[in-house]
Coordinates of C-alpha atoms in Angstrom, one line a residue:
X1 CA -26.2 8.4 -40.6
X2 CA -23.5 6.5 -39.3
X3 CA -22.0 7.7 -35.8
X4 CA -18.3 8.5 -34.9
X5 CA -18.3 5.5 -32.7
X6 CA -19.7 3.0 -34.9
X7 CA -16.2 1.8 -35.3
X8 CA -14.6 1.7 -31.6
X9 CA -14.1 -1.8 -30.4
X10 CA -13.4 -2.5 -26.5
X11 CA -10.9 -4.4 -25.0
X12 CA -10.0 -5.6 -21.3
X13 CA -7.0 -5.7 -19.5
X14 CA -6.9 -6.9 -16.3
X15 CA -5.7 -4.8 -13.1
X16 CA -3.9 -6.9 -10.9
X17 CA -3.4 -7.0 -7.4
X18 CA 0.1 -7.7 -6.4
X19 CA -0.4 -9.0 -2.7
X20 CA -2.9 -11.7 -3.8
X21 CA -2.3 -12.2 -6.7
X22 CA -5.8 -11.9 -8.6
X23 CA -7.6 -9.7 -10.6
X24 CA -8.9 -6.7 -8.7
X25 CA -11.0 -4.7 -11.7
X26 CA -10.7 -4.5 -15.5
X27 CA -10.0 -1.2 -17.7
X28 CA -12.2 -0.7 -20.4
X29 CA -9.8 0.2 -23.3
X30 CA -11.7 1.9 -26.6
X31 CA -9.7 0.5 -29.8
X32 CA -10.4 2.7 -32.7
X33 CA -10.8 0.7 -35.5
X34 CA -10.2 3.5 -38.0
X35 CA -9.3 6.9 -37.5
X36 CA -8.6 8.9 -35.0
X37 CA -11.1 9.3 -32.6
X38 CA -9.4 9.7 -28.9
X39 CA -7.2 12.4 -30.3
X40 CA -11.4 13.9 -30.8
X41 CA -12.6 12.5 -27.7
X42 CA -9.6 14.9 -26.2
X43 CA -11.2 18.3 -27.7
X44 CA -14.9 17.0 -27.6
X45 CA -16.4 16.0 -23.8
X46 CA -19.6 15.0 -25.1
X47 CA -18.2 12.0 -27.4
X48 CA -15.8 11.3 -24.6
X49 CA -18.9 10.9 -22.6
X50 CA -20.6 8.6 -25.3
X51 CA -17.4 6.5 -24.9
X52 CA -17.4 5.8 -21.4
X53 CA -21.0 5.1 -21.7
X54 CA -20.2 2.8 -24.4
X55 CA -17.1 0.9 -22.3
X56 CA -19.6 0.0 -19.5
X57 CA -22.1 -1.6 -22.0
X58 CA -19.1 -3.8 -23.7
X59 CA -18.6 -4.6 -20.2
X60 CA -22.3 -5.5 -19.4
X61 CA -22.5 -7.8 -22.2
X62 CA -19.8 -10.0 -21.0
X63 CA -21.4 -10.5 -18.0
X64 CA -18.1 -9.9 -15.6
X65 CA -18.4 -9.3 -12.4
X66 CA -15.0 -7.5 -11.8
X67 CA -15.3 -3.8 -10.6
X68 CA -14.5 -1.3 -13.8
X69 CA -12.3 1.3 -14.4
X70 CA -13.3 3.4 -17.5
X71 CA -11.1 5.9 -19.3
X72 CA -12.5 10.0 -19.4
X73 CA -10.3 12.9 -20.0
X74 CA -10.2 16.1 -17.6
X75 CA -11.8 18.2 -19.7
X76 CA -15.1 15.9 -19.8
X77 CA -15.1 15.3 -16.2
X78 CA -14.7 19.2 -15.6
X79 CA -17.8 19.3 -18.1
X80 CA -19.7 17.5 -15.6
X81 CA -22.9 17.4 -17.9
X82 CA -21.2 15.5 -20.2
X83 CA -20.8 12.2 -17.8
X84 CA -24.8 11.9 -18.2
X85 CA -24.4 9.1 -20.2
X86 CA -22.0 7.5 -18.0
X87 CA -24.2 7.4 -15.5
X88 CA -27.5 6.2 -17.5
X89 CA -25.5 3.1 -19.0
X90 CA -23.9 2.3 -15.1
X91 CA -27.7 1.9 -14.0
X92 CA -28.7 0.3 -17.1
X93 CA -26.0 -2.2 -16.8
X94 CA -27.1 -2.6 -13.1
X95 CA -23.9 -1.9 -12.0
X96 CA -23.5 -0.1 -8.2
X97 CA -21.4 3.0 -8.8
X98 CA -18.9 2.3 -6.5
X99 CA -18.2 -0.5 -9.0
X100 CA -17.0 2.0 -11.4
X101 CA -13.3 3.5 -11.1
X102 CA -13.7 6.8 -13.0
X103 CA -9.3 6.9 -14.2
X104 CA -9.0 10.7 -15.2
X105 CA -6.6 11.4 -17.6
X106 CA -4.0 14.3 -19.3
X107 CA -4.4 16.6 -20.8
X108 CA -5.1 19.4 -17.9
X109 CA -3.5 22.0 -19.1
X110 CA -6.8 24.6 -19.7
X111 CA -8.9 22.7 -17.6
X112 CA -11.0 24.6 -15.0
X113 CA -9.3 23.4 -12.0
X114 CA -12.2 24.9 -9.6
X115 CA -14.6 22.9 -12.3
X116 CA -12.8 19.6 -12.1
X117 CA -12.8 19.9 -8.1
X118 CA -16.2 20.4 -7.9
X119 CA -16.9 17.3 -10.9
X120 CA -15.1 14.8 -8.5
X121 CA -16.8 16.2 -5.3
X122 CA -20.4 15.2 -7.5
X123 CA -19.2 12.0 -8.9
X124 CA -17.3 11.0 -5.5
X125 CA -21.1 11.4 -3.9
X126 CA -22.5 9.7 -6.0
X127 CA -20.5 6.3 -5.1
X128 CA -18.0 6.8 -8.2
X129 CA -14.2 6.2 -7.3
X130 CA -11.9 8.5 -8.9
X131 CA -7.9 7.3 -10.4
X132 CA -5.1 9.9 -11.5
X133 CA -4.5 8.1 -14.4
X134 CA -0.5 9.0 -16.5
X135 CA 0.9 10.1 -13.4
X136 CA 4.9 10.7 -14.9
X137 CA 3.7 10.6 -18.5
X138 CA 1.3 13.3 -18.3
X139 CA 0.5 17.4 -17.2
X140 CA -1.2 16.9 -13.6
X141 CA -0.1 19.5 -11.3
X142 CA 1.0 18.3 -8.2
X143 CA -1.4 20.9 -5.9
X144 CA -4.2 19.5 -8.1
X145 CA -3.0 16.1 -7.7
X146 CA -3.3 16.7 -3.8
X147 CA -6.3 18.3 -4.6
X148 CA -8.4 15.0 -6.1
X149 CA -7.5 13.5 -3.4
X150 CA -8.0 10.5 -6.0
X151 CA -8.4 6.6 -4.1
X152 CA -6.2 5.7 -7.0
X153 CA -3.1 6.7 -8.6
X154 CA -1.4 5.2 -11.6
X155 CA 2.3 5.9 -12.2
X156 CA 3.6 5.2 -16.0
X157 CA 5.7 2.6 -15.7
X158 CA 9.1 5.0 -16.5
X159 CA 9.2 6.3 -13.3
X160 CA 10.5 3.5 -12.2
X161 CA 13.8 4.3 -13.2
X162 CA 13.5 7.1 -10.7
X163 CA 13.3 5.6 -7.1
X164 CA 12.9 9.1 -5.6
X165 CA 10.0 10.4 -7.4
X166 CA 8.5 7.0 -6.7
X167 CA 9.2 7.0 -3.0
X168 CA 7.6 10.7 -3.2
X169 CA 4.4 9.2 -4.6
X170 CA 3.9 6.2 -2.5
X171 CA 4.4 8.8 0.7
X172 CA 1.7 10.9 -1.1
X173 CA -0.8 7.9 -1.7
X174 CA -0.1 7.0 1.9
X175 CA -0.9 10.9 3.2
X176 CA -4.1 10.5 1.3
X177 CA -5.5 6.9 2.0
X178 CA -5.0 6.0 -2.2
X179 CA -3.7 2.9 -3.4
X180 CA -0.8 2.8 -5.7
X181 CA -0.3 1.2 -9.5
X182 CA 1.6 0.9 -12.0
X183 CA 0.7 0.7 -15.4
X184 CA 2.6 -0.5 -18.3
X185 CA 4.4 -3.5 -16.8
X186 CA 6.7 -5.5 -19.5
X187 CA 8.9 -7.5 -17.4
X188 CA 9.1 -9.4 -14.4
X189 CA 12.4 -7.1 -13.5
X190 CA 9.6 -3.8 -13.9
X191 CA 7.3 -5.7 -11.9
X192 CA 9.7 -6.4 -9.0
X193 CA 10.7 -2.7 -9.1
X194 CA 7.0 -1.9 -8.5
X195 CA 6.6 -4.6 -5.8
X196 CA 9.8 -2.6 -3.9
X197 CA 8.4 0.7 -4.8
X198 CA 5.5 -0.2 -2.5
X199 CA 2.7 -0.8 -5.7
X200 CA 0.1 -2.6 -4.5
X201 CA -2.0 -2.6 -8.2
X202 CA -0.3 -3.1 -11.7
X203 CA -1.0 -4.2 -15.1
X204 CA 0.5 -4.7 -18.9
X205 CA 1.6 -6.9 -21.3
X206 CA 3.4 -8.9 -18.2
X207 CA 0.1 -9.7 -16.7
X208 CA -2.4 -9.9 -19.6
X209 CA -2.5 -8.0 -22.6
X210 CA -5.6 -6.4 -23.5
X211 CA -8.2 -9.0 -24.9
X212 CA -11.8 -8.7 -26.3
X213 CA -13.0 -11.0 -23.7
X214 CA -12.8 -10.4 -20.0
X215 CA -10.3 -12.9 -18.3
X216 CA -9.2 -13.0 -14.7
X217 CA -6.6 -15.3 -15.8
X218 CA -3.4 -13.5 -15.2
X219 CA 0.9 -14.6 -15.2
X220 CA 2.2 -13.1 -11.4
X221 CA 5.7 -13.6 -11.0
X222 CA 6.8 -15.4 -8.1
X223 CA 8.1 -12.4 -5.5
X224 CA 9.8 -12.2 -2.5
X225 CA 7.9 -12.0 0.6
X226 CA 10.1 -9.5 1.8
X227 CA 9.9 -7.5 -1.3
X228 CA 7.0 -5.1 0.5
X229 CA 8.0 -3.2 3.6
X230 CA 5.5 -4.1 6.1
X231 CA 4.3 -0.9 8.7
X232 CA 5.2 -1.9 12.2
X233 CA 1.1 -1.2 12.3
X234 CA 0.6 -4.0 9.9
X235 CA 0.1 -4.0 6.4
X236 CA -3.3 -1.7 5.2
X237 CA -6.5 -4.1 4.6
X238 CA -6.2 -2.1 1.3
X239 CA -3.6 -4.2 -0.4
X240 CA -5.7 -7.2 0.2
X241 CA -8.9 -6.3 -1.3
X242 CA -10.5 -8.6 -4.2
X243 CA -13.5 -8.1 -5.6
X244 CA -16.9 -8.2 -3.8
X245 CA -19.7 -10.3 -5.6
X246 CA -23.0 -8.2 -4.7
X247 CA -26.4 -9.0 -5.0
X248 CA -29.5 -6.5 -3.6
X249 CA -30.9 -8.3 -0.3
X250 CA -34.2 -8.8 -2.6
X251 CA -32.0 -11.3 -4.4
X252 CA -33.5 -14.3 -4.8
X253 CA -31.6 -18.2 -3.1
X254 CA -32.3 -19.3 -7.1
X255 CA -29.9 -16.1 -7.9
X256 CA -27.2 -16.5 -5.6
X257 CA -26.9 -20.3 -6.9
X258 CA -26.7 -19.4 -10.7
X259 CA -24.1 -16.6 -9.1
X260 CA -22.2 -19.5 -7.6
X261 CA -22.4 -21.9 -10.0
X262 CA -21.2 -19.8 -12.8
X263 CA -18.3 -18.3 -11.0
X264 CA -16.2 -21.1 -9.5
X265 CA -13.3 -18.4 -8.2
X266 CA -16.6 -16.5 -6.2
X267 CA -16.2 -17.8 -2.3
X268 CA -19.5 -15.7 -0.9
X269 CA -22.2 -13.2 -1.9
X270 CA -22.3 -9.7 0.3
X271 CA -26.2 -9.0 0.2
X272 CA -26.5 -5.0 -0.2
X273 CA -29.2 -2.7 0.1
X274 CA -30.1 0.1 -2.3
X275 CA -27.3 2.2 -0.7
X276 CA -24.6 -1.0 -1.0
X277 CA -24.4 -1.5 2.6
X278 CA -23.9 -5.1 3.5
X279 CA -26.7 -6.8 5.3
X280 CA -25.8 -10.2 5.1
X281 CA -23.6 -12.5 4.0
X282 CA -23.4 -16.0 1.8
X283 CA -20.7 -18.5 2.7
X284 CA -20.2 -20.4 -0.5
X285 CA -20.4 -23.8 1.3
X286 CA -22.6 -23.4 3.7
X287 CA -25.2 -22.0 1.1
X288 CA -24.7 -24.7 -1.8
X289 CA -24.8 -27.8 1.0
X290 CA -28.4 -26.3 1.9
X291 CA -29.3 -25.8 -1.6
X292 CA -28.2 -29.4 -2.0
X293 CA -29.9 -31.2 0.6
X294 CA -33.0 -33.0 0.4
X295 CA -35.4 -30.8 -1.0
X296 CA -33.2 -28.1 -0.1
X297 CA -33.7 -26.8 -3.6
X298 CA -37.7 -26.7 -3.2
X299 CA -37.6 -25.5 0.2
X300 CA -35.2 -22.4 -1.1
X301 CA -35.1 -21.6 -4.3
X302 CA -37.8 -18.9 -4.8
X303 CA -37.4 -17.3 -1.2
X304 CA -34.9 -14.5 -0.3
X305 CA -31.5 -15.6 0.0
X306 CA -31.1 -13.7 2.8
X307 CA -32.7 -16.3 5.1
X308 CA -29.3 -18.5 4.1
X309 CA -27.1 -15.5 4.7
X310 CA -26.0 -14.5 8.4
X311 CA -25.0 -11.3 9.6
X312 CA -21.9 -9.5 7.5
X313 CA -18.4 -8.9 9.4
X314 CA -17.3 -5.6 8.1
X315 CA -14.0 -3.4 8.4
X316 CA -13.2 -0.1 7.6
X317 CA -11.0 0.3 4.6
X318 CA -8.4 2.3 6.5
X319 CA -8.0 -0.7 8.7
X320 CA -4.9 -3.0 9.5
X321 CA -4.7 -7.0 8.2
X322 CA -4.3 -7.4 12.1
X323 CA -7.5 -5.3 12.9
X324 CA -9.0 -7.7 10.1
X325 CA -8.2 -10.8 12.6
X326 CA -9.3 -9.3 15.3
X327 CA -12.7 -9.2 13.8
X328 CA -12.3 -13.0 12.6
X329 CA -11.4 -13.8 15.8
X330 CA -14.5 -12.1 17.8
X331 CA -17.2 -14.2 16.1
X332 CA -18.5 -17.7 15.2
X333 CA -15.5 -20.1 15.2
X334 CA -17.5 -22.0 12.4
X335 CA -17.1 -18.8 10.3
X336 CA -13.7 -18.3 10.1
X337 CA -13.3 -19.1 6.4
X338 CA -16.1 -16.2 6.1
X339 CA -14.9 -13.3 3.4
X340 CA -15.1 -9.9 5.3
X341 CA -16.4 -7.0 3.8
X342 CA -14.4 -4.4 3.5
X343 CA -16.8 -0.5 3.4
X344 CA -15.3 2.5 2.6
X345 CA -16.7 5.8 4.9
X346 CA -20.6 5.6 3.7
X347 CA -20.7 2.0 4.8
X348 CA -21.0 1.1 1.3
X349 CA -19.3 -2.6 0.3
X350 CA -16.3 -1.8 -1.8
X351 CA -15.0 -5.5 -1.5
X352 CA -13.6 -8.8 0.4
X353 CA -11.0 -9.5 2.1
X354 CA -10.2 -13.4 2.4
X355 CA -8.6 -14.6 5.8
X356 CA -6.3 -17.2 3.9
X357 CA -4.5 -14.1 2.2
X358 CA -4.3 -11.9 5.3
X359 CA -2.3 -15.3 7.3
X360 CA -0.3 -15.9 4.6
X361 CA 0.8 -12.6 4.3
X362 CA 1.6 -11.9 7.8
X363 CA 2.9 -15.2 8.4
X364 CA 5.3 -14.6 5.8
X365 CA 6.2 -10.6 7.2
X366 CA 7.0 -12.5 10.3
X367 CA 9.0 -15.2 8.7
X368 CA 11.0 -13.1 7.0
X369 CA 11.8 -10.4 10.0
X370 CA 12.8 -13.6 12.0
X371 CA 15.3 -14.4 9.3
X372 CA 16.7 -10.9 9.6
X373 CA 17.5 -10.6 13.0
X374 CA 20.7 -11.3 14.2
X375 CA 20.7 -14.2 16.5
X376 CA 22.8 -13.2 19.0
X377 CA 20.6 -9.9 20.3
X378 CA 17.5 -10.5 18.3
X379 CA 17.9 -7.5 16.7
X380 CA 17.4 -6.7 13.5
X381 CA 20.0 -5.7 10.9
X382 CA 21.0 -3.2 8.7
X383 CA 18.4 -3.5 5.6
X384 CA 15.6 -2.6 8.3
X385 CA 17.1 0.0 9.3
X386 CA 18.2 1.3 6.2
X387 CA 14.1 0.8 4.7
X388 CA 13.2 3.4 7.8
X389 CA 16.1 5.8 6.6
X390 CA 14.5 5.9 3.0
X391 CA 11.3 6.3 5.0
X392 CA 12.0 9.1 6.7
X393 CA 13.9 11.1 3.7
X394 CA 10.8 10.3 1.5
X395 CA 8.1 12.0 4.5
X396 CA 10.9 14.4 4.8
X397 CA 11.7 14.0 8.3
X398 CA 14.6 15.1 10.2
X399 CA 16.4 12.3 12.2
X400 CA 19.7 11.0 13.7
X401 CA 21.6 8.3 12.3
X402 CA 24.0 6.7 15.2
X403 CA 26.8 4.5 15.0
X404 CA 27.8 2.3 18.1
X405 CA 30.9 -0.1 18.8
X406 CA 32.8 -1.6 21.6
X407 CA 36.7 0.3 21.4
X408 CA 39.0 -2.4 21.0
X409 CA 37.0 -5.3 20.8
X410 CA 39.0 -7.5 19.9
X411 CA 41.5 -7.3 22.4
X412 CA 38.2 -7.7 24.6
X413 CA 37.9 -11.2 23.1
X414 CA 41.5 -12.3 23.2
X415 CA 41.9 -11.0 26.3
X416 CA 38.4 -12.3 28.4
X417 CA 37.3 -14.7 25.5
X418 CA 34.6 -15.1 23.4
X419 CA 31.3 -15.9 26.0
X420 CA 32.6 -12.6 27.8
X421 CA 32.8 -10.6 24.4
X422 CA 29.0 -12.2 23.1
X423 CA 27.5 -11.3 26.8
X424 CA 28.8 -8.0 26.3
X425 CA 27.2 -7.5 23.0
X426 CA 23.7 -9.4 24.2
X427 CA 23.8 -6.5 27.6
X428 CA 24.6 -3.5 24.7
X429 CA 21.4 -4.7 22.9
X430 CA 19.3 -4.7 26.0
X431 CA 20.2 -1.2 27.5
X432 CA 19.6 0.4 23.5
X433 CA 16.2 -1.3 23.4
X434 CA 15.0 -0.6 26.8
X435 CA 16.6 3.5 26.2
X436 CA 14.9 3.4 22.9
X437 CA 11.7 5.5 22.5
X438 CA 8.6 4.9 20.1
X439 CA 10.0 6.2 17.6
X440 CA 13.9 4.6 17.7
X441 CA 15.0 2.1 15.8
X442 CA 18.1 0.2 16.7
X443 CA 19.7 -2.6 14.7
X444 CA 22.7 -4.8 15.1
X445 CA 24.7 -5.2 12.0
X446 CA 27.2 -7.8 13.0
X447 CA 30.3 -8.2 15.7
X448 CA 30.3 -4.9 17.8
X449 CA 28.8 -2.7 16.0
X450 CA 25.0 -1.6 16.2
X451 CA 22.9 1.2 14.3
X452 CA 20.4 3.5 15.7
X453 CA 18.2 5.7 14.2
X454 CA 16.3 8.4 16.3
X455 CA 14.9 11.6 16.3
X456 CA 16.9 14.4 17.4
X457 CA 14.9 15.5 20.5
X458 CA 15.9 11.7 22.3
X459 CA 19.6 11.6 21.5
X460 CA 20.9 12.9 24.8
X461 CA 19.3 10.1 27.2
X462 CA 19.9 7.5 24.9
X463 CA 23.8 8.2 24.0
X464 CA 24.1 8.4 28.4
X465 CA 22.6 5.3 28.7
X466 CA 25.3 3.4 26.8
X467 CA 28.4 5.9 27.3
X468 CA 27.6 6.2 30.8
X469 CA 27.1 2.6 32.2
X470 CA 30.2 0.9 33.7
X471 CA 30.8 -1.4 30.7
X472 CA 32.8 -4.6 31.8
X473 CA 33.8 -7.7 30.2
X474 CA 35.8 -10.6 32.3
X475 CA 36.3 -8.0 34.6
X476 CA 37.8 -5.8 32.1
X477 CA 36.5 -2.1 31.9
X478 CA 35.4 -1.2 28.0
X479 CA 34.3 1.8 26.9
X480 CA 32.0 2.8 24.2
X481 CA 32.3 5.3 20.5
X482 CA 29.2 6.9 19.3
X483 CA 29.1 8.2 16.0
X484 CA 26.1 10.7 14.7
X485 CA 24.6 12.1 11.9
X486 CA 21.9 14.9 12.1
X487 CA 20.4 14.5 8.9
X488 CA 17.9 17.7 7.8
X489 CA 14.8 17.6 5.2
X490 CA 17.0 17.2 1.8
X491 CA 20.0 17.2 3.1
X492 CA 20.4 13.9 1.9
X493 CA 18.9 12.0 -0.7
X494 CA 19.1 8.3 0.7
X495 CA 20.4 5.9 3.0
X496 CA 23.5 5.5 1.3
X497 CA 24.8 9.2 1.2
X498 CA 23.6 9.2 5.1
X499 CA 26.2 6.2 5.8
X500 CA 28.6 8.2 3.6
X501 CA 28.3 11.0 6.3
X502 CA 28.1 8.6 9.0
X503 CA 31.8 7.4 8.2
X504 CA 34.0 9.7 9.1
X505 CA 32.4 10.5 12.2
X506 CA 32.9 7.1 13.2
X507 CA 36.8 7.5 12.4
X508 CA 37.0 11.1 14.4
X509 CA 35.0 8.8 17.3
X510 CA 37.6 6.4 17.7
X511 CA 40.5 8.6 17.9
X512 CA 39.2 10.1 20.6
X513 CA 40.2 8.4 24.5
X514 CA 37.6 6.6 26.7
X515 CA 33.8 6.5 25.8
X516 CA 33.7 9.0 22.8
X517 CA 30.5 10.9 20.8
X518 CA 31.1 12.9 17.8
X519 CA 28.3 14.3 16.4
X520 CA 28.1 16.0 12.6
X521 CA 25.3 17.2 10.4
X522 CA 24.7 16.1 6.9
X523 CA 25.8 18.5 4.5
X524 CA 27.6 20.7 6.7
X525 CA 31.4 20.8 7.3
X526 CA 33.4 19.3 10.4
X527 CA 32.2 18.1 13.7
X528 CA 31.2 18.5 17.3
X529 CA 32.9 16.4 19.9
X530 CA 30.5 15.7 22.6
X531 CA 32.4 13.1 24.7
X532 CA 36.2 11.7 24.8
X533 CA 39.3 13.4 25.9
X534 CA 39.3 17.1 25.8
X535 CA 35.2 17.2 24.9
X536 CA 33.0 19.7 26.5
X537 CA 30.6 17.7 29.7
X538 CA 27.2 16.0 28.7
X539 CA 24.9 18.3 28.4
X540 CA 21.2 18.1 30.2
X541 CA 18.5 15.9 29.4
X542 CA 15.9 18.2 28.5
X543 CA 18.6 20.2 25.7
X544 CA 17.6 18.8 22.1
X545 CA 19.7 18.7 19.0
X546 CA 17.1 20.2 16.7
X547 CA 18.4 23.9 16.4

């Protein structure tokens, strides 16, 4: 009797990874040929079962060796008996589980959420990863979204018309250690807006549409290096994960060549044990100029492959690009070009990371700081500051917004000229960056004027290191206006509308005589004059500004 998924083709689509630029798995799509049948996969968890079990055998018989992400509604996976034959065709297929990207989908709405919680507890043990998949276009709660605790979440690609709830999720992805994709990409303009947004995984139509065979050729528009804001920690080894080729440490030097030679794009195999924790490592080169020597391939072929390996660099995946080097940098100088393995908290491989990506990256972070900072204090200017603004309003965080200039400083340059008025400036942006703290960020947006952004608790010292130093130019004395805004959790909603605040603070700031600070919060009206003509004395170092 013929089955319900007799007619249910598969196709691949390519999930790309926006730092590097290759493919970092492929989703398993079913494709129906007549009927209906996800609409029943949706109200039946068994066949929804039968269907992932299916996707992972259209997979094995292309012979890719791309991780997978296969498709299962909430309801199955909350039906946790139901995944049995998931798991069957993974070992059939000789896949590692931890290959597998298990992308949970809507509906949830009547889904056991104590059941589902407990499913990906199981399936997370048992090396599975776990994706949120139709985040914006779906019914996940957010509590059970926090819940999952997914390594994986992928937004629909119309929330990128909403920046906010975008910003909300990258900060969320960030809290729990998940990447961040975004599915559904059309255009390059959609894929830029994901690059800003802080995706680090897409796919759609822009990419690669889906295709019956497997491809890892993908279009990646050209993007800006400075498209990704970069942590002051560095940038998370997570964005520059590929795909790890593994082979058991039985594996065979006869394997590992057919491996090799079969897959051009493959730079090195990561020998695993039965638990997929690296124990050695093949360097492309090294291995196929052995295998190539004079009887190299008699000598080799039949014996363990390990005996051509050498020991495996590893990192956490929770680890900086910079930590990454630091590894690279600790070994063998001959094995620089070595992939490290990346191993999530079980030790267990879970990919490469090539060292050419990592310095390209960070080379290009540092280019593009250095071409934001303002050449006459080295300081950067008004976009970085603005990116940590948008930062803080997305972790909802309170902080202070300040606005510093020189009072009449033009007349300082007419008056003592131009070298006086530029030393002036340079001696501002030393006393601002020495005062800062950790967490202060001060800018220089051009001529006089300068940004800082702070937390409340360290306004105090830093506004009396600048308003209270004998400020001279050409033997002129100059004084100082200080303009801030005390901006609360939600009180605004970006950057822009706490500069709109900022403004007339800075106005009320220089009509005030002699080094002035007017201090507002956003969202509340008028002002509190806290230094200039008929303002109330500084107050002490230890008082904060968070009440």
């Amino acid at each position: 009797m013929p089955s319900r998924t007799d007619t249910v083709r598969f196709a691949f689509q390519p999930v790309v990874n926006l730092t590097t630029g290759g493919v970092a798995a492929l989703e398993i799509l079913a494709r129906p040929e007549s009927g209906d049948i996800l609409a029943q996969a949706r109200r039946d968890p068994e066949l929804d079962g039968r269907l992932a079990a299916l996707a992972i055998r259209a997979a094995a018989r292309k012979e890719t060796l791309l991780p997978l992400h296969v498709n299962v509604f909430a309801g199955t996976l909350a039906d946790l008996g139901r995944l049995s034959a998931l798991r069957n065709a993974v070992r059939e297929a000789e896949r590692l589980p931890w290959e597998v990207t298990v992308d949970i989908g809507p509906p949830y709405t009547h889904v056991p959420q104590h059941a589902l919680l407990e499913a990906v507890a199981v399936v997370r043990e048992e090396g599975f990863r776990i994706c949120a998949d139709g985040i914006g276009d779906g019914d996940v709660p957010l509590r059970l979204l926090t819940d999952l605790a997914p390594e994986l979440m992928k937004l629909d690609v119309s929330l990128l018309s909403r920046p906010a709830a975008v910003r909300a999720m990258r900060t969320l992805c960030e809290q729990l250690g998940a990447l961040l994709s975004v599915e559904g990409v059309e255009t390059e303009l959609q894929c830029a807006a994901a690059v800003s947004a802080g995706a680090q995984l897409a796919q759609g139509e822009l990419f690669a549409p889906p295709a019956r065979l497997p491809s890892a050729d993908v279009y990646v528009p050209a993007l800006s290096p400075g498209a990704v804001t970069t942590p002051r920690s560095g940038p998370s080894v997570r964005q520059f994960v590929r795909p790890a080729a593994l082979l058991p440490t039985t594996a065979s030097a006869g394997q590992v060549r057919a491996l090799l030679t079969g897959s051009p794009d493959v730079s090195g195999v990561v020998l695993v044990n039965p638990s997929g924790i690296p124990v050695r490592s093949v360097h492309r080169s090294r291995f196929l100029l052995s295998m190539s020597g004079r009887y190299g391939h008699a000598l080799y072929a039949d014996r363990p492959a390990a005996r051509l390996g050498d020991p495996p660099r590893t990192v956490g995946v929770d680890a900086t690009a910079w930590e990454v080097l630091d590894v690279v940098a600790d070994g063998d100088r001959d094995r620089t070009s070595d992939d490290v393995a990346v191993v999530d908290r079980y030790g267990r491989c879970v990919g490469v990371v090539r060292l050419a990506d990592l310095v390209r990256a960070l080379s290009e972070s540092r280019v593009e700081e250095a071409a934001g900072l303002n050449p006459l204090t080295r300081l950067p200017g008004s976009d970085a500051i603005t990116g940590e603004v948008d930062r803080r309003i997305a972790d909802r965080r309170m902080f202070a917004l300040s606005w510093l200039d020189v009072d009449h400083f033009k007349q300082v340059n007419d008056g003592a000229g131009f070298a006086a008025g530029d030393e002036l400036i340079r001696a501002v942006g030393r006393v601002l960056q020495v005062s800062a703290s950790e967490a202060t960020r001060v800018g220089h947006i051009g001529g006089d004027d300068f940004l800082v952004l702070a937390d409340p608790d360290n306004l105090v010292p830093l506004a009396a290191s600048v308003l209270d130093a004998p400020w001279t130019a050409g033997g002129r004395a100059v004084t100082m206006s200080l303009a801030t805004v005390v901006c609360a959790p939600g009180s605004v909603s970006d950057h822009r509308q706490a500069a709109a605040c900022l403004a007339p603070l800075k106005q009320a700031a220089k009509a005030l005589n002699g080094a002035s600070w007017v201090l507002g919060r956003a969202g509340l009206p008028g002002h509190e004059v806290r230094r200039g003509t008929g303002a109330a004395p500084m107050e002490p170092y230890g008082q904060t500004l968070t009440g």
